[in-house]
JSON list of C-alpha atoms in Angstrom, two decimals:
[
{"chain": "A", "resi": 1, "resn": "MET", "atom": "CA", "xyz": [-100.86, 64.80, 84.34]},
{"chain": "A", "resi": 2, "resn": "PRO", "atom": "CA", "xyz": [-99.96, 67.10, 81.43]},
{"chain": "A", "resi": 3, "resn": "PHE", "atom": "CA", "xyz": [-97.22, 66.57, 79.30]},
{"chain": "A", "resi": 4, "resn": "ARG", "atom": "CA", "xyz": [-94.29, 69.04, 79.35]},
{"chain": "A", "resi": 5, "resn": "LEU", "atom": "CA", "xyz": [-90.92, 68.31, 77.82]},
{"chain": "A", "resi": 6, "resn": "PRO", "atom": "CA", "xyz": [-88.17, 69.03, 80.28]},
{"chain": "A", "resi": 7, "resn": "ARG", "atom": "CA", "xyz": [-84.52, 70.30, 79.23]},
{"chain": "A", "resi": 8, "resn": "VAL", "atom": "CA", "xyz": [-82.78, 67.09, 80.64]},
{"chain": "A", "resi": 9, "resn": "TYR", "atom": "CA", "xyz": [-84.60, 63.83, 79.37]},
{"chain": "A", "resi": 10, "resn": "PRO", "atom": "CA", "xyz": [-82.69, 60.88, 81.43]},
{"chain": "A", "resi": 11, "resn": "LEU", "atom": "CA", "xyz": [-82.50, 57.36, 80.28]},
{"chain": "A", "resi": 12, "resn": "THR", "atom": "CA", "xyz": [-81.92, 54.61, 82.51]},
{"chain": "A", "resi": 13, "resn": "ASP", "atom": "CA", "xyz": [-79.25, 52.03, 81.68]},
{"chain": "A", "resi": 14, "resn": "VAL", "atom": "CA", "xyz": [-78.72, 48.90, 84.21]},
{"chain": "A", "resi": 15, "resn": "VAL", "atom": "CA", "xyz": [-75.30, 48.03, 82.59]},
{"chain": "A", "resi": 16, "resn": "ILE", "atom": "CA", "xyz": [-73.78, 51.44, 82.52]},
{"chain": "A", "resi": 17, "resn": "SER", "atom": "CA", "xyz": [-74.96, 52.41, 86.42]},
{"chain": "A", "resi": 18, "resn": "GLY", "atom": "CA", "xyz": [-74.88, 48.78, 88.05]},
{"chain": "A", "resi": 19, "resn": "LEU", "atom": "CA", "xyz": [-78.39, 49.72, 89.59]},
{"chain": "A", "resi": 20, "resn": "SER", "atom": "CA", "xyz": [-81.49, 48.68, 89.06]},
{"chain": "A", "resi": 21, "resn": "HIS", "atom": "CA", "xyz": [-84.34, 50.87, 87.03]},
{"chain": "A", "resi": 22, "resn": "ALA", "atom": "CA", "xyz": [-86.35, 51.67, 90.25]},
{"chain": "A", "resi": 23, "resn": "GLU", "atom": "CA", "xyz": [-82.96, 52.91, 92.06]},
{"chain": "A", "resi": 24, "resn": "GLN", "atom": "CA", "xyz": [-81.91, 54.99, 89.09]},
{"chain": "A", "resi": 25, "resn": "VAL", "atom": "CA", "xyz": [-85.63, 56.29, 88.57]},
{"chain": "A", "resi": 26, "resn": "LYS", "atom": "CA", "xyz": [-85.72, 57.35, 92.60]},
{"chain": "A", "resi": 27, "resn": "ARG", "atom": "CA", "xyz": [-81.95, 58.79, 92.54]},
{"chain": "A", "resi": 28, "resn": "LEU", "atom": "CA", "xyz": [-82.93, 60.98, 89.13]},
{"chain": "A", "resi": 29, "resn": "ALA", "atom": "CA", "xyz": [-85.96, 61.69, 90.45]},
{"chain": "A", "resi": 30, "resn": "ALA", "atom": "CA", "xyz": [-84.45, 63.54, 93.27]},
{"chain": "A", "resi": 31, "resn": "GLY", "atom": "CA", "xyz": [-82.42, 65.36, 91.51]},
{"chain": "A", "resi": 32, "resn": "GLY", "atom": "CA", "xyz": [-85.30, 66.93, 89.45]},
{"chain": "A", "resi": 33, "resn": "ALA", "atom": "CA", "xyz": [-86.11, 64.81, 86.72]},
{"chain": "A", "resi": 34, "resn": "SER", "atom": "CA", "xyz": [-89.34, 64.92, 85.77]},
{"chain": "A", "resi": 35, "resn": "ILE", "atom": "CA", "xyz": [-90.07, 62.30, 83.16]},
{"chain": "A", "resi": 36, "resn": "ILE", "atom": "CA", "xyz": [-87.58, 59.56, 82.76]},
{"chain": "A", "resi": 37, "resn": "GLN", "atom": "CA", "xyz": [-87.42, 56.82, 80.17]},
{"chain": "A", "resi": 38, "resn": "LEU", "atom": "CA", "xyz": [-86.85, 53.09, 81.17]},
{"chain": "A", "resi": 39, "resn": "ARG", "atom": "CA", "xyz": [-84.21, 51.69, 78.33]},
{"chain": "A", "resi": 40, "resn": "GLU", "atom": "CA", "xyz": [-83.74, 47.88, 78.49]},
{"chain": "A", "resi": 41, "resn": "LYS", "atom": "CA", "xyz": [-82.58, 45.80, 75.77]},
{"chain": "A", "resi": 42, "resn": "SER", "atom": "CA", "xyz": [-81.67, 42.41, 77.26]},
{"chain": "A", "resi": 43, "resn": "MET", "atom": "CA", "xyz": [-83.75, 41.62, 80.06]},
{"chain": "A", "resi": 44, "resn": "ALA", "atom": "CA", "xyz": [-86.67, 38.76, 79.73]},
{"chain": "A", "resi": 45, "resn": "ALA", "atom": "CA", "xyz": [-90.04, 40.43, 79.48]},
{"chain": "A", "resi": 46, "resn": "GLY", "atom": "CA", "xyz": [-91.04, 39.05, 82.88]},
{"chain": "A", "resi": 47, "resn": "ASP", "atom": "CA", "xyz": [-88.15, 40.46, 84.53]},
{"chain": "A", "resi": 48, "resn": "PHE", "atom": "CA", "xyz": [-88.51, 43.60, 83.15]},
{"chain": "A", "resi": 49, "resn": "TYR", "atom": "CA", "xyz": [-92.07, 43.73, 83.82]},
{"chain": "A", "resi": 50, "resn": "ASP", "atom": "CA", "xyz": [-91.02, 43.67, 87.63]},
{"chain": "A", "resi": 51, "resn": "GLU", "atom": "CA", "xyz": [-88.31, 46.21, 87.57]},
{"chain": "A", "resi": 52, "resn": "ALA", "atom": "CA", "xyz": [-90.68, 48.55, 85.50]},
{"chain": "A", "resi": 53, "resn": "LYS", "atom": "CA", "xyz": [-93.56, 48.35, 87.63]},
{"chain": "A", "resi": 54, "resn": "ALA", "atom": "CA", "xyz": [-91.52, 48.98, 90.87]},
{"chain": "A", "resi": 55, "resn": "ALA", "atom": "CA", "xyz": [-90.10, 51.88, 88.86]},
{"chain": "A", "resi": 56, "resn": "VAL", "atom": "CA", "xyz": [-93.69, 53.03, 88.09]},
{"chain": "A", "resi": 57, "resn": "ASP", "atom": "CA", "xyz": [-94.56, 52.97, 91.87]},
{"chain": "A", "resi": 58, "resn": "ILE", "atom": "CA", "xyz": [-91.82, 55.05, 92.72]},
{"chain": "A", "resi": 59, "resn": "ALA", "atom": "CA", "xyz": [-92.37, 57.51, 90.13]},
{"chain": "A", "resi": 60, "resn": "ARG", "atom": "CA", "xyz": [-96.04, 57.84, 91.05]},
{"chain": "A", "resi": 61, "resn": "LYS", "atom": "CA", "xyz": [-94.60, 58.49, 94.65]},
{"chain": "A", "resi": 62, "resn": "ALA", "atom": "CA", "xyz": [-92.30, 60.80, 93.15]},
{"chain": "A", "resi": 63, "resn": "GLY", "atom": "CA", "xyz": [-95.10, 62.57, 91.10]},
{"chain": "A", "resi": 64, "resn": "ILE", "atom": "CA", "xyz": [-93.05, 62.15, 87.77]},
{"chain": "A", "resi": 65, "resn": "GLN", "atom": "CA", "xyz": [-93.88, 60.75, 84.43]},
{"chain": "A", "resi": 66, "resn": "LEU", "atom": "CA", "xyz": [-92.32, 57.26, 83.22]},
{"chain": "A", "resi": 67, "resn": "ILE", "atom": "CA", "xyz": [-91.84, 56.26, 79.72]},
{"chain": "A", "resi": 68, "resn": "ILE", "atom": "CA", "xyz": [-91.12, 52.62, 78.62]},
{"chain": "A", "resi": 69, "resn": "ASN", "atom": "CA", "xyz": [-88.85, 52.19, 75.95]},
{"chain": "A", "resi": 70, "resn": "ASP", "atom": "CA", "xyz": [-89.84, 49.97, 72.78]},
{"chain": "A", "resi": 71, "resn": "ARG", "atom": "CA", "xyz": [-92.31, 47.43, 74.77]},
{"chain": "A", "resi": 72, "resn": "VAL", "atom": "CA", "xyz": [-96.01, 48.77, 74.14]},
{"chain": "A", "resi": 73, "resn": "ASP", "atom": "CA", "xyz": [-97.05, 45.49, 76.31]},
{"chain": "A", "resi": 74, "resn": "ILE", "atom": "CA", "xyz": [-94.74, 46.54, 79.11]},
{"chain": "A", "resi": 75, "resn": "ALA", "atom": "CA", "xyz": [-96.12, 50.21, 79.18]},
{"chain": "A", "resi": 76, "resn": "LEU", "atom": "CA", "xyz": [-99.60, 48.87, 79.19]},
{"chain": "A", "resi": 77, "resn": "ALA", "atom": "CA", "xyz": [-99.13, 45.94, 81.78]},
{"chain": "A", "resi": 78, "resn": "VAL", "atom": "CA", "xyz": [-97.58, 48.39, 84.48]},
{"chain": "A", "resi": 79, "resn": "GLU", "atom": "CA", "xyz": [-99.54, 51.73, 83.79]},
{"chain": "A", "resi": 80, "resn": "ALA", "atom": "CA", "xyz": [-96.65, 53.77, 82.51]},
{"chain": "A", "resi": 81, "resn": "ASP", "atom": "CA", "xyz": [-97.37, 57.18, 81.15]},
{"chain": "A", "resi": 82, "resn": "GLY", "atom": "CA", "xyz": [-96.43, 56.50, 77.48]},
{"chain": "A", "resi": 83, "resn": "VAL", "atom": "CA", "xyz": [-93.51, 54.86, 75.46]},
{"chain": "A", "resi": 84, "resn": "HIS", "atom": "CA", "xyz": [-90.89, 55.86, 73.03]},
{"chain": "A", "resi": 85, "resn": "LEU", "atom": "CA", "xyz": [-90.61, 53.87, 69.75]},
{"chain": "A", "resi": 86, "resn": "GLY", "atom": "CA", "xyz": [-87.94, 53.35, 67.32]},
{"chain": "A", "resi": 87, "resn": "GLN", "atom": "CA", "xyz": [-88.31, 53.15, 63.47]},
{"chain": "A", "resi": 88, "resn": "ASP", "atom": "CA", "xyz": [-88.52, 49.40, 63.52]},
{"chain": "A", "resi": 89, "resn": "ASP", "atom": "CA", "xyz": [-91.11, 49.12, 66.68]},
{"chain": "A", "resi": 90, "resn": "LEU", "atom": "CA", "xyz": [-95.04, 49.11, 66.66]},
{"chain": "A", "resi": 91, "resn": "PRO", "atom": "CA", "xyz": [-96.32, 51.59, 64.51]},
{"chain": "A", "resi": 92, "resn": "VAL", "atom": "CA", "xyz": [-97.25, 55.07, 66.29]},
{"chain": "A", "resi": 93, "resn": "GLU", "atom": "CA", "xyz": [-100.88, 54.87, 64.90]},
{"chain": "A", "resi": 94, "resn": "SER", "atom": "CA", "xyz": [-101.46, 51.28, 66.57]},
{"chain": "A", "resi": 95, "resn": "ALA", "atom": "CA", "xyz": [-99.34, 52.14, 70.04]},
{"chain": "A", "resi": 96, "resn": "ARG", "atom": "CA", "xyz": [-101.80, 55.43, 69.79]},
{"chain": "A", "resi": 97, "resn": "ALA", "atom": "CA", "xyz": [-104.54, 53.30, 69.51]},
{"chain": "A", "resi": 98, "resn": "LEU", "atom": "CA", "xyz": [-103.28, 50.49, 72.50]},
{"chain": "A", "resi": 99, "resn": "LEU", "atom": "CA", "xyz": [-102.70, 53.28, 74.62]},
{"chain": "A", "resi": 100, "resn": "GLY", "atom": "CA", "xyz": [-105.32, 56.00, 74.35]},
{"chain": "A", "resi": 101, "resn": "PRO", "atom": "CA", "xyz": [-105.15, 59.71, 73.36]},
{"chain": "A", "resi": 102, "resn": "ASP", "atom": "CA", "xyz": [-103.72, 60.77, 76.59]},
{"chain": "A", "resi": 103, "resn": "ALA", "atom": "CA", "xyz": [-100.60, 58.42, 76.54]},
{"chain": "A", "resi": 104, "resn": "ILE", "atom": "CA", "xyz": [-96.91, 60.20, 75.90]},
{"chain": "A", "resi": 105, "resn": "ILE", "atom": "CA", "xyz": [-95.58, 58.31, 72.41]},
{"chain": "A", "resi": 106, "resn": "GLY", "atom": "CA", "xyz": [-92.21, 59.26, 71.49]},
{"chain": "A", "resi": 107, "resn": "LEU", "atom": "CA", "xyz": [-90.16, 58.35, 68.17]},
{"chain": "A", "resi": 108, "resn": "SER", "atom": "CA", "xyz": [-87.03, 58.25, 67.08]},
{"chain": "A", "resi": 109, "resn": "THR", "atom": "CA", "xyz": [-85.82, 59.88, 63.84]},
{"chain": "A", "resi": 110, "resn": "HIS", "atom": "CA", "xyz": [-82.24, 59.73, 62.60]},
{"chain": "A", "resi": 111, "resn": "ASN", "atom": "CA", "xyz": [-82.28, 61.85, 59.14]},
{"chain": "A", "resi": 112, "resn": "LEU", "atom": "CA", "xyz": [-84.76, 64.98, 58.15]},
{"chain": "A", "resi": 113, "resn": "GLN", "atom": "CA", "xyz": [-86.77, 62.75, 56.20]},
{"chain": "A", "resi": 114, "resn": "GLN", "atom": "CA", "xyz": [-87.74, 60.44, 59.23]},
{"chain": "A", "resi": 115, "resn": "ALA", "atom": "CA", "xyz": [-88.77, 63.90, 61.19]},
{"chain": "A", "resi": 116, "resn": "GLU", "atom": "CA", "xyz": [-91.08, 65.39, 58.37]},
{"chain": "A", "resi": 117, "resn": "LYS", "atom": "CA", "xyz": [-92.76, 62.00, 58.18]},
{"chain": "A", "resi": 118, "resn": "ALA", "atom": "CA", "xyz": [-93.43, 61.88, 62.28]},
{"chain": "A", "resi": 119, "resn": "ARG", "atom": "CA", "xyz": [-94.86, 65.63, 61.71]},
{"chain": "A", "resi": 120, "resn": "ASN", "atom": "CA", "xyz": [-97.92, 63.68, 60.38]},
{"chain": "A", "resi": 121, "resn": "LEU", "atom": "CA", "xyz": [-97.86, 60.88, 63.05]},
{"chain": "A", "resi": 122, "resn": "PRO", "atom": "CA", "xyz": [-100.20, 61.15, 66.56]},
{"chain": "A", "resi": 123, "resn": "VAL", "atom": "CA", "xyz": [-96.54, 61.81, 68.43]},
{"chain": "A", "resi": 124, "resn": "SER", "atom": "CA", "xyz": [-95.55, 63.43, 71.61]},
{"chain": "A", "resi": 125, "resn": "TYR", "atom": "CA", "xyz": [-92.45, 64.48, 71.00]},
{"chain": "A", "resi": 126, "resn": "ILE", "atom": "CA", "xyz": [-89.48, 63.24, 68.31]},
{"chain": "A", "resi": 127, "resn": "ALA", "atom": "CA", "xyz": [-86.24, 62.19, 69.52]},
{"chain": "A", "resi": 128, "resn": "VAL", "atom": "CA", "xyz": [-83.62, 62.69, 66.81]},
{"chain": "A", "resi": 129, "resn": "GLY", "atom": "CA", "xyz": [-79.91, 61.70, 66.78]},
{"chain": "A", "resi": 130, "resn": "PRO", "atom": "CA", "xyz": [-77.20, 60.86, 67.39]},
{"chain": "A", "resi": 131, "resn": "ILE", "atom": "CA", "xyz": [-76.19, 64.59, 67.71]},
{"chain": "A", "resi": 132, "resn": "PHE", "atom": "CA", "xyz": [-72.57, 63.32, 68.02]},
{"chain": "A", "resi": 133, "resn": "THR", "atom": "CA", "xyz": [-70.72, 60.12, 68.31]},
{"chain": "A", "resi": 134, "resn": "THR", "atom": "CA", "xyz": [-71.96, 57.80, 71.19]},
{"chain": "A", "resi": 135, "resn": "ARG", "atom": "CA", "xyz": [-70.93, 54.72, 72.93]},
{"chain": "A", "resi": 136, "resn": "THR", "atom": "CA", "xyz": [-74.63, 53.20, 74.27]},
{"chain": "A", "resi": 137, "resn": "LYS", "atom": "CA", "xyz": [-75.55, 51.90, 70.58]},
{"chain": "A", "resi": 138, "resn": "SER", "atom": "CA", "xyz": [-73.50, 49.01, 69.12]},
{"chain": "A", "resi": 139, "resn": "ASN", "atom": "CA", "xyz": [-74.76, 49.93, 65.89]},
{"chain": "A", "resi": 140, "resn": "PRO", "atom": "CA", "xyz": [-75.38, 53.82, 65.62]},
{"chain": "A", "resi": 141, "resn": "ASP", "atom": "CA", "xyz": [-76.76, 55.96, 62.61]},
{"chain": "A", "resi": 142, "resn": "PRO", "atom": "CA", "xyz": [-74.62, 58.48, 61.19]},
{"chain": "A", "resi": 143, "resn": "GLU", "atom": "CA", "xyz": [-73.87, 61.33, 63.40]},
{"chain": "A", "resi": 144, "resn": "LEU", "atom": "CA", "xyz": [-75.94, 64.36, 62.31]},
{"chain": "A", "resi": 145, "resn": "GLY", "atom": "CA", "xyz": [-74.25, 67.03, 64.16]},
{"chain": "A", "resi": 146, "resn": "LEU", "atom": "CA", "xyz": [-75.24, 70.67, 65.13]},
{"chain": "A", "resi": 147, "resn": "ASP", "atom": "CA", "xyz": [-76.19, 71.91, 61.62]},
{"chain": "A", "resi": 148, "resn": "ARG", "atom": "CA", "xyz": [-78.64, 69.04, 60.61]},
{"chain": "A", "resi": 149, "resn": "LEU", "atom": "CA", "xyz": [-80.43, 69.70, 63.98]},
{"chain": "A", "resi": 150, "resn": "ARG", "atom": "CA", "xyz": [-81.01, 72.97, 63.17]},
{"chain": "A", "resi": 151, "resn": "GLN", "atom": "CA", "xyz": [-82.13, 72.03, 59.94]},
{"chain": "A", "resi": 152, "resn": "ILE", "atom": "CA", "xyz": [-84.83, 69.15, 61.71]},
{"chain": "A", "resi": 153, "resn": "SER", "atom": "CA", "xyz": [-85.82, 71.82, 64.45]},
{"chain": "A", "resi": 154, "resn": "LYS", "atom": "CA", "xyz": [-87.05, 74.41, 61.82]},
{"chain": "A", "resi": 155, "resn": "VAL", "atom": "CA", "xyz": [-89.42, 71.68, 59.86]},
{"chain": "A", "resi": 156, "resn": "MET", "atom": "CA", "xyz": [-90.63, 70.36, 63.29]},
{"chain": "A", "resi": 157, "resn": "LYS", "atom": "CA", "xyz": [-92.88, 73.53, 64.41]},
{"chain": "A", "resi": 158, "resn": "SER", "atom": "CA", "xyz": [-94.76, 73.10, 67.38]},
{"chain": "A", "resi": 159, "resn": "ILE", "atom": "CA", "xyz": [-93.51, 69.13, 67.98]},
{"chain": "A", "resi": 160, "resn": "PRO", "atom": "CA", "xyz": [-91.04, 68.95, 70.67]},
{"chain": "A", "resi": 161, "resn": "LEU", "atom": "CA", "xyz": [-87.65, 67.59, 70.07]},
{"chain": "A", "resi": 162, "resn": "VAL", "atom": "CA", "xyz": [-85.22, 65.62, 72.23]},
{"chain": "A", "resi": 163, "resn": "ALA", "atom": "CA", "xyz": [-81.77, 65.43, 70.77]},
{"chain": "A", "resi": 164, "resn": "ILE", "atom": "CA", "xyz": [-79.39, 62.30, 71.77]},
{"chain": "A", "resi": 165, "resn": "GLY", "atom": "CA", "xyz": [-76.36, 61.06, 71.27]},
{"chain": "A", "resi": 166, "resn": "GLY", "atom": "CA", "xyz": [-72.98, 61.93, 72.60]},
{"chain": "A", "resi": 167, "resn": "ILE", "atom": "CA", "xyz": [-74.42, 64.91, 74.38]},
{"chain": "A", "resi": 168, "resn": "THR", "atom": "CA", "xyz": [-72.23, 66.28, 77.64]},
{"chain": "A", "resi": 169, "resn": "PRO", "atom": "CA", "xyz": [-72.41, 69.52, 79.90]},
{"chain": "A", "resi": 170, "resn": "GLN", "atom": "CA", "xyz": [-69.94, 70.77, 77.60]},
{"chain": "A", "resi": 171, "resn": "ASN", "atom": "CA", "xyz": [-72.09, 70.84, 74.58]},
{"chain": "A", "resi": 172, "resn": "ALA", "atom": "CA", "xyz": [-75.32, 70.37, 75.89]},
{"chain": "A", "resi": 173, "resn": "THR", "atom": "CA", "xyz": [-75.96, 74.34, 75.81]},
{"chain": "A", "resi": 174, "resn": "ASP", "atom": "CA", "xyz": [-75.15, 74.40, 72.11]},
{"chain": "A", "resi": 175, "resn": "VAL", "atom": "CA", "xyz": [-77.82, 71.31, 71.35]},
{"chain": "A", "resi": 176, "resn": "ILE", "atom": "CA", "xyz": [-80.38, 73.56, 72.96]},
{"chain": "A", "resi": 177, "resn": "ALA", "atom": "CA", "xyz": [-79.13, 76.41, 71.11]},
{"chain": "A", "resi": 178, "resn": "ALA", "atom": "CA", "xyz": [-79.39, 74.44, 67.51]},
{"chain": "A", "resi": 179, "resn": "GLY", "atom": "CA", "xyz": [-83.32, 74.06, 68.33]},
{"chain": "A", "resi": 180, "resn": "ALA", "atom": "CA", "xyz": [-83.68, 71.10, 70.39]},
{"chain": "A", "resi": 181, "resn": "ASP", "atom": "CA", "xyz": [-86.24, 71.64, 73.26]},
{"chain": "A", "resi": 182, "resn": "SER", "atom": "CA", "xyz": [-84.55, 68.75, 75.71]},
{"chain": "A", "resi": 183, "resn": "VAL", "atom": "CA", "xyz": [-81.36, 66.86, 75.69]},
{"chain": "A", "resi": 184, "resn": "ALA", "atom": "CA", "xyz": [-81.44, 63.22, 76.68]},
{"chain": "A", "resi": 185, "resn": "GLN", "atom": "CA", "xyz": [-78.94, 61.89, 78.76]},
{"chain": "A", "resi": 186, "resn": "ILE", "atom": "CA", "xyz": [-77.83, 58.28, 79.42]},
{"chain": "A", "resi": 187, "resn": "SER", "atom": "CA", "xyz": [-73.78, 57.83, 79.96]},
{"chain": "A", "resi": 188, "resn": "PHE", "atom": "CA", "xyz": [-73.19, 61.34, 81.81]},
{"chain": "A", "resi": 189, "resn": "LEU", "atom": "CA", "xyz": [-75.62, 60.80, 84.49]},
{"chain": "A", "resi": 190, "resn": "LEU", "atom": "CA", "xyz": [-75.24, 56.88, 84.97]},
{"chain": "A", "resi": 191, "resn": "SER", "atom": "CA", "xyz": [-71.59, 55.88, 85.03]},
{"chain": "A", "resi": 192, "resn": "ASP", "atom": "CA", "xyz": [-71.34, 57.32, 88.27]},
{"chain": "A", "resi": 193, "resn": "PRO", "atom": "CA", "xyz": [-74.04, 55.84, 90.26]},
{"chain": "A", "resi": 194, "resn": "ALA", "atom": "CA", "xyz": [-73.31, 57.84, 93.56]},
{"chain": "A", "resi": 195, "resn": "ALA", "atom": "CA", "xyz": [-73.41, 61.31, 91.63]},
{"chain": "A", "resi": 196, "resn": "ILE", "atom": "CA", "xyz": [-76.51, 60.83, 89.29]},
{"chain": "A", "resi": 197, "resn": "THR", "atom": "CA", "xyz": [-78.48, 62.98, 91.78]},
{"chain": "A", "resi": 198, "resn": "SER", "atom": "CA", "xyz": [-75.97, 65.83, 91.83]},
{"chain": "A", "resi": 199, "resn": "ARG", "atom": "CA", "xyz": [-75.27, 65.29, 87.87]},
{"chain": "A", "resi": 200, "resn": "ILE", "atom": "CA", "xyz": [-78.82, 65.76, 86.70]},
{"chain": "A", "resi": 201, "resn": "GLU", "atom": "CA", "xyz": [-79.26, 68.73, 89.35]},
{"chain": "A", "resi": 202, "resn": "ASN", "atom": "CA", "xyz": [-76.59, 70.45, 87.93]},
{"chain": "A", "resi": 203, "resn": "LEU", "atom": "CA", "xyz": [-77.26, 69.63, 84.33]},
{"chain": "A", "resi": 204, "resn": "LEU", "atom": "CA", "xyz": [-81.01, 71.17, 84.98]},
{"chain": "A", "resi": 205, "resn": "ARG", "atom": "CA", "xyz": [-79.51, 74.29, 86.38]},
{"chain": "A", "resi": 206, "resn": "GLN", "atom": "CA", "xyz": [-77.11, 74.63, 83.51]},
{"chain": "A", "resi": 207, "resn": "LEU", "atom": "CA", "xyz": [-79.84, 74.58, 80.68]},
{"chain": "A", "resi": 208, "resn": "THR", "atom": "CA", "xyz": [-82.82, 76.72, 82.84]}
]
């Protein structure tokens, strides 16, 4: 399946949603998600494998792509579509060698210098943030704001750009206008489990 970055890039979170990763994928896909990142920071590897495997099965049935956060080993084991790496994770070049040329590989960046370096790496897209204040990380990097986002977007050229951090329906349109190709969403989409499907559906409609 070819990679195309959608306007909304949802991430799962079992703590915020109170749902399994698989159930979150099911509800997000029903609302129109075409790519979803499984984000898991505390679950034991074996438990996360089981959850990721179930989520991949649902993603395959829905015809969408699934990315694993941080864990290249889990991505390989469950045959996910790719992995999203942080600055302190396995180097992008090593992940590419393990996952192959067709895998989706994303990289988090937090300033212009990191984004410029990412241009020369075998990435499918980069994420940049936090754009605004975020509550989903206990020790977030400094807030970038829209002006720095514009600056970063100008140097990225053909590499797709996902903006993350504190993005809401109220500021998402401004984030896209500042140069982001997609907005990452966690808290807004997941904080009301019953509204996950309708919220991503509405946000996709707003940004199309």
